[in-house]
Amino acid sequence: AELVDFFTAVRSIQRVLRERSAAASALLHDVKTAFIVITSFDAAKLTEANQLGRNLTSLNYALKGVVINRAFPLWLPAHVEEAPQGDSTYDKVLKFFEEFRNYYAVRYSLYEEFEKSLDGKVEVVRVPEYREDIHGIDDLLDLARVLGGVSDTNGGQN
């Protein structure tokens, strides 16, 4: 009798699990649902992100974007590039930055290959390395300003 009760209970749970599984699958495949893959500045991580993107696509999930976290920018701020030449301290810092940029330029080729492997509709955003971790709304607003998505905190662009 206990065994019959057990299988009866399992049968009723199976129906509920099947319904919930179908509802979750419908939600994940809904046109309003999209995935964003977050990866980092590392060849192995980009390979994993590429595989995840292919898996999502093969399962008919919508890959909307990729965030490459902690990416070193290959540019200098305009005010630094326009700084007067001839100052030995400035020249040393600029030389260091150029060596750093050249080192990372080779690594950036990984990004370019990764981006080429994605569907052209997938947006790729590179987030620069920050000195501190991002916590809270104020830090997110700062990040949005750096990425160019928010003009101010009082009703600006979102």
PDB file of C-alpha atoms in Angstrom:
ATOM      1  CA  ALA A   1       0.000   0.000   0.000  1.00  0.00           C
ATOM      2  CA  GLU A   2       2.870   2.392   0.831  1.00  0.00           C
ATOM      3  CA  LEU A   3       4.485   1.669  -2.511  1.00  0.00           C
ATOM      4  CA  VAL A   4       1.217   2.413  -4.353  1.00  0.00           C
ATOM      5  CA  ASP A   5       0.837   5.654  -2.369  1.00  0.00           C
ATOM      6  CA  PHE A   6       4.421   6.636  -3.248  1.00  0.00           C
ATOM      7  CA  PHE A   7       3.899   6.126  -6.995  1.00  0.00           C
ATOM      8  CA  THR A   8       0.567   7.944  -6.876  1.00  0.00           C
ATOM      9  CA  ALA A   9       2.274  10.912  -5.214  1.00  0.00           C
ATOM     10  CA  VAL A  10       5.104  10.834  -7.761  1.00  0.00           C
ATOM     11  CA  ARG A  11       2.593  10.774 -10.620  1.00  0.00           C
ATOM     12  CA  SER A  12       0.850  13.909  -9.304  1.00  0.00           C
ATOM     13  CA  ILE A  13       4.189  15.672  -8.871  1.00  0.00           C
ATOM     14  CA  GLN A  14       5.261  14.717 -12.401  1.00  0.00           C
ATOM     15  CA  ARG A  15       2.260  16.527 -13.853  1.00  0.00           C
ATOM     16  CA  VAL A  16       3.072  19.689 -11.886  1.00  0.00           C
ATOM     17  CA  LEU A  17       6.759  19.494 -12.818  1.00  0.00           C
ATOM     18  CA  ARG A  18       5.899  18.963 -16.492  1.00  0.00           C
ATOM     19  CA  GLU A  19       3.570  22.007 -16.451  1.00  0.00           C
ATOM     20  CA  ARG A  20       6.150  24.195 -14.734  1.00  0.00           C
ATOM     21  CA  SER A  21       8.882  22.999 -17.061  1.00  0.00           C
ATOM     22  CA  ALA A  22       6.736  23.828 -20.093  1.00  0.00           C
ATOM     23  CA  ALA A  23       5.944  27.277 -18.648  1.00  0.00           C
ATOM     24  CA  ALA A  24       9.644  27.962 -18.004  1.00  0.00           C
ATOM     25  CA  SER A  25      10.561  26.838 -21.522  1.00  0.00           C
ATOM     26  CA  ALA A  26       7.860  29.087 -23.005  1.00  0.00           C
ATOM     27  CA  LEU A  27       9.173  32.036 -20.983  1.00  0.00           C
ATOM     28  CA  LEU A  28      12.775  31.422 -22.069  1.00  0.00           C
ATOM     29  CA  HIS A  29      11.734  31.205 -25.732  1.00  0.00           C
ATOM     30  CA  ASP A  30       9.398  34.205 -25.582  1.00  0.00           C
ATOM     31  CA  VAL A  31      10.277  37.044 -27.986  1.00  0.00           C
ATOM     32  CA  LYS A  32      10.547  39.391 -24.973  1.00  0.00           C
ATOM     33  CA  THR A  33      13.269  37.237 -23.405  1.00  0.00           C
ATOM     34  CA  ALA A  34      16.924  37.702 -24.337  1.00  0.00           C
ATOM     35  CA  PHE A  35      20.223  36.577 -22.872  1.00  0.00           C
ATOM     36  CA  ILE A  36      23.346  38.580 -22.143  1.00  0.00           C
ATOM     37  CA  VAL A  37      26.623  36.726 -21.713  1.00  0.00           C
ATOM     38  CA  ILE A  38      29.198  38.303 -19.413  1.00  0.00           C
ATOM     39  CA  THR A  39      32.816  37.294 -19.906  1.00  0.00           C
ATOM     40  CA  SER A  40      36.267  38.653 -19.172  1.00  0.00           C
ATOM     41  CA  PHE A  41      39.595  39.593 -20.714  1.00  0.00           C
ATOM     42  CA  ASP A  42      40.921  36.056 -21.001  1.00  0.00           C
ATOM     43  CA  ALA A  43      41.267  33.655 -23.942  1.00  0.00           C
ATOM     44  CA  ALA A  44      39.722  30.733 -22.036  1.00  0.00           C
ATOM     45  CA  LYS A  45      36.757  32.838 -20.884  1.00  0.00           C
ATOM     46  CA  LEU A  46      36.145  34.114 -24.421  1.00  0.00           C
ATOM     47  CA  THR A  47      36.202  30.531 -25.702  1.00  0.00           C
ATOM     48  CA  GLU A  48      33.654  29.532 -23.042  1.00  0.00           C
ATOM     49  CA  ALA A  49      31.474  32.552 -23.862  1.00  0.00           C
ATOM     50  CA  ASN A  50      31.638  31.674 -27.545  1.00  0.00           C
ATOM     51  CA  GLN A  51      30.526  28.107 -26.803  1.00  0.00           C
ATOM     52  CA  LEU A  52      27.712  29.356 -24.551  1.00  0.00           C
ATOM     53  CA  GLY A  53      26.560  31.730 -27.285  1.00  0.00           C
ATOM     54  CA  ARG A  54      26.511  28.901 -29.840  1.00  0.00           C
ATOM     55  CA  ASN A  55      24.593  26.675 -27.400  1.00  0.00           C
ATOM     56  CA  LEU A  56      22.010  29.395 -26.736  1.00  0.00           C
ATOM     57  CA  THR A  57      21.548  29.920 -30.466  1.00  0.00           C
ATOM     58  CA  SER A  58      21.265  26.192 -31.184  1.00  0.00           C
ATOM     59  CA  LEU A  59      18.535  25.944 -28.532  1.00  0.00           C
ATOM     60  CA  ASN A  60      16.696  28.874 -30.180  1.00  0.00           C
ATOM     61  CA  TYR A  61      17.303  31.277 -27.300  1.00  0.00           C
ATOM     62  CA  ALA A  62      17.875  34.926 -28.197  1.00  0.00           C
ATOM     63  CA  LEU A  63      21.421  36.106 -27.475  1.00  0.00           C
ATOM     64  CA  LYS A  64      21.092  39.887 -27.225  1.00  0.00           C
ATOM     65  CA  GLY A  65      24.518  40.966 -26.085  1.00  0.00           C
ATOM     66  CA  VAL A  66      27.913  40.214 -24.646  1.00  0.00           C
ATOM     67  CA  VAL A  67      29.680  42.203 -21.943  1.00  0.00           C
ATOM     68  CA  ILE A  68      33.447  41.866 -21.891  1.00  0.00           C
ATOM     69  CA  ASN A  69      34.328  42.833 -18.349  1.00  0.00           C
ATOM     70  CA  ARG A  70      37.553  44.449 -17.176  1.00  0.00           C
ATOM     71  CA  ALA A  71      38.847  45.255 -20.646  1.00  0.00           C
ATOM     72  CA  PHE A  72      41.845  47.553 -20.890  1.00  0.00           C
ATOM     73  CA  PRO A  73      41.090  50.500 -23.197  1.00  0.00           C
ATOM     74  CA  LEU A  74      43.470  51.001 -26.133  1.00  0.00           C
ATOM     75  CA  TRP A  75      42.992  54.748 -26.110  1.00  0.00           C
ATOM     76  CA  LEU A  76      44.132  57.644 -23.987  1.00  0.00           C
ATOM     77  CA  PRO A  77      41.728  60.346 -22.861  1.00  0.00           C
ATOM     78  CA  ALA A  78      41.932  63.332 -25.233  1.00  0.00           C
ATOM     79  CA  HIS A  79      43.340  65.641 -22.564  1.00  0.00           C
ATOM     80  CA  VAL A  80      46.279  63.262 -22.008  1.00  0.00           C
ATOM     81  CA  GLU A  81      47.112  62.883 -25.703  1.00  0.00           C
ATOM     82  CA  GLU A  82      46.942  66.665 -26.062  1.00  0.00           C
ATOM     83  CA  ALA A  83      49.211  67.308 -23.068  1.00  0.00           C
ATOM     84  CA  PRO A  84      52.422  69.224 -23.827  1.00  0.00           C
ATOM     85  CA  GLN A  85      55.341  67.086 -24.938  1.00  0.00           C
ATOM     86  CA  GLY A  86      58.839  67.508 -23.494  1.00  0.00           C
ATOM     87  CA  ASP A  87      58.000  67.004 -19.818  1.00  0.00           C
ATOM     88  CA  SER A  88      60.135  64.024 -18.771  1.00  0.00           C
ATOM     89  CA  THR A  89      57.536  62.705 -16.312  1.00  0.00           C
ATOM     90  CA  TYR A  90      54.789  62.971 -18.906  1.00  0.00           C
ATOM     91  CA  ASP A  91      57.014  61.317 -21.511  1.00  0.00           C
ATOM     92  CA  LYS A  92      57.774  58.408 -19.150  1.00  0.00           C
ATOM     93  CA  VAL A  93      54.093  57.876 -18.387  1.00  0.00           C
ATOM     94  CA  LEU A  94      53.194  58.081 -22.068  1.00  0.00           C
ATOM     95  CA  LYS A  95      55.981  55.619 -22.967  1.00  0.00           C
ATOM     96  CA  PHE A  96      54.751  53.201 -20.279  1.00  0.00           C
ATOM     97  CA  PHE A  97      51.204  53.514 -21.562  1.00  0.00           C
ATOM     98  CA  GLU A  98      52.321  52.874 -25.156  1.00  0.00           C
ATOM     99  CA  GLU A  99      54.201  49.727 -24.072  1.00  0.00           C
ATOM    100  CA  PHE A 100      51.159  48.618 -22.097  1.00  0.00           C
ATOM    101  CA  ARG A 101      48.910  49.333 -25.077  1.00  0.00           C
ATOM    102  CA  ASN A 102      51.162  47.342 -27.423  1.00  0.00           C
ATOM    103  CA  TYR A 103      51.161  44.380 -25.031  1.00  0.00           C
ATOM    104  CA  TYR A 104      47.384  44.375 -24.809  1.00  0.00           C
ATOM    105  CA  ALA A 105      46.871  45.065 -28.536  1.00  0.00           C
ATOM    106  CA  VAL A 106      47.934  41.497 -29.204  1.00  0.00           C
ATOM    107  CA  ARG A 107      45.385  40.267 -26.682  1.00  0.00           C
ATOM    108  CA  TYR A 108      42.699  42.451 -28.260  1.00  0.00           C
ATOM    109  CA  SER A 109      42.916  40.353 -31.393  1.00  0.00           C
ATOM    110  CA  LEU A 110      41.130  37.698 -29.309  1.00  0.00           C
ATOM    111  CA  TYR A 111      38.232  40.141 -28.859  1.00  0.00           C
ATOM    112  CA  GLU A 112      38.090  40.818 -32.565  1.00  0.00           C
ATOM    113  CA  GLU A 113      37.973  37.104 -33.393  1.00  0.00           C
ATOM    114  CA  PHE A 114      35.318  36.601 -30.721  1.00  0.00           C
ATOM    115  CA  GLU A 115      33.185  39.434 -32.087  1.00  0.00           C
ATOM    116  CA  LYS A 116      33.486  38.067 -35.639  1.00  0.00           C
ATOM    117  CA  SER A 117      32.162  34.709 -34.439  1.00  0.00           C
ATOM    118  CA  LEU A 118      28.930  36.306 -33.166  1.00  0.00           C
ATOM    119  CA  ASP A 119      25.793  37.111 -35.100  1.00  0.00           C
ATOM    120  CA  GLY A 120      25.938  40.724 -36.275  1.00  0.00           C
ATOM    121  CA  LYS A 121      22.799  41.495 -34.242  1.00  0.00           C
ATOM    122  CA  VAL A 122      24.555  40.690 -30.956  1.00  0.00           C
ATOM    123  CA  GLU A 123      25.831  43.844 -29.293  1.00  0.00           C
ATOM    124  CA  VAL A 124      29.261  43.642 -27.650  1.00  0.00           C
ATOM    125  CA  VAL A 125      30.193  46.071 -24.884  1.00  0.00           C
ATOM    126  CA  ARG A 126      33.641  46.340 -23.339  1.00  0.00           C
ATOM    127  CA  VAL A 127      33.661  47.507 -19.737  1.00  0.00           C
ATOM    128  CA  PRO A 128      36.973  48.991 -18.588  1.00  0.00           C
ATOM    129  CA  GLU A 129      38.859  47.809 -15.523  1.00  0.00           C
ATOM    130  CA  TYR A 130      37.885  49.820 -12.449  1.00  0.00           C
ATOM    131  CA  ARG A 131      40.022  50.423  -9.401  1.00  0.00           C
ATOM    132  CA  GLU A 132      37.239  49.230  -7.107  1.00  0.00           C
ATOM    133  CA  ASP A 133      34.328  46.831  -7.393  1.00  0.00           C
ATOM    134  CA  ILE A 134      30.992  48.303  -8.431  1.00  0.00           C
ATOM    135  CA  HIS A 135      28.364  48.318  -5.685  1.00  0.00           C
ATOM    136  CA  GLY A 136      25.038  50.099  -5.693  1.00  0.00           C
ATOM    137  CA  ILE A 137      23.125  52.472  -7.934  1.00  0.00           C
ATOM    138  CA  ASP A 138      25.647  55.351  -7.801  1.00  0.00           C
ATOM    139  CA  ASP A 139      28.444  53.082  -9.049  1.00  0.00           C
ATOM    140  CA  LEU A 140      26.182  51.746 -11.810  1.00  0.00           C
ATOM    141  CA  LEU A 141      25.346  55.301 -12.872  1.00  0.00           C
ATOM    142  CA  ASP A 142      29.073  56.068 -13.025  1.00  0.00           C
ATOM    143  CA  LEU A 143      29.598  52.991 -15.173  1.00  0.00           C
ATOM    144  CA  ALA A 144      26.726  54.003 -17.462  1.00  0.00           C
ATOM    145  CA  ARG A 145      28.309  57.443 -17.895  1.00  0.00           C
ATOM    146  CA  VAL A 146      31.641  55.845 -18.800  1.00  0.00           C
ATOM    147  CA  LEU A 147      29.918  53.637 -21.365  1.00  0.00           C
ATOM    148  CA  GLY A 148      27.971  56.620 -22.723  1.00  0.00           C
ATOM    149  CA  GLY A 149      24.444  55.566 -21.767  1.00  0.00           C
ATOM    150  CA  VAL A 150      23.474  58.145 -19.117  1.00  0.00           C
ATOM    151  CA  SER A 151      23.890  61.887 -19.291  1.00  0.00           C
ATOM    152  CA  ASP A 152      22.843  62.760 -15.726  1.00  0.00           C
ATOM    153  CA  THR A 153      21.069  61.403 -12.666  1.00  0.00           C
ATOM    154  CA  ASN A 154      18.027  63.726 -12.909  1.00  0.00           C
ATOM    155  CA  GLY A 155      15.991  62.239 -15.721  1.00  0.00           C
ATOM    156  CA  GLY A 156      18.760  61.924 -18.305  1.00  0.00           C
ATOM    157  CA  GLN A 157      19.011  59.115 -20.782  1.00  0.00           C
ATOM    158  CA  ASN A 158      18.756  55.600 -19.369  1.00  0.00           C
TER     159      ASN A 158
END
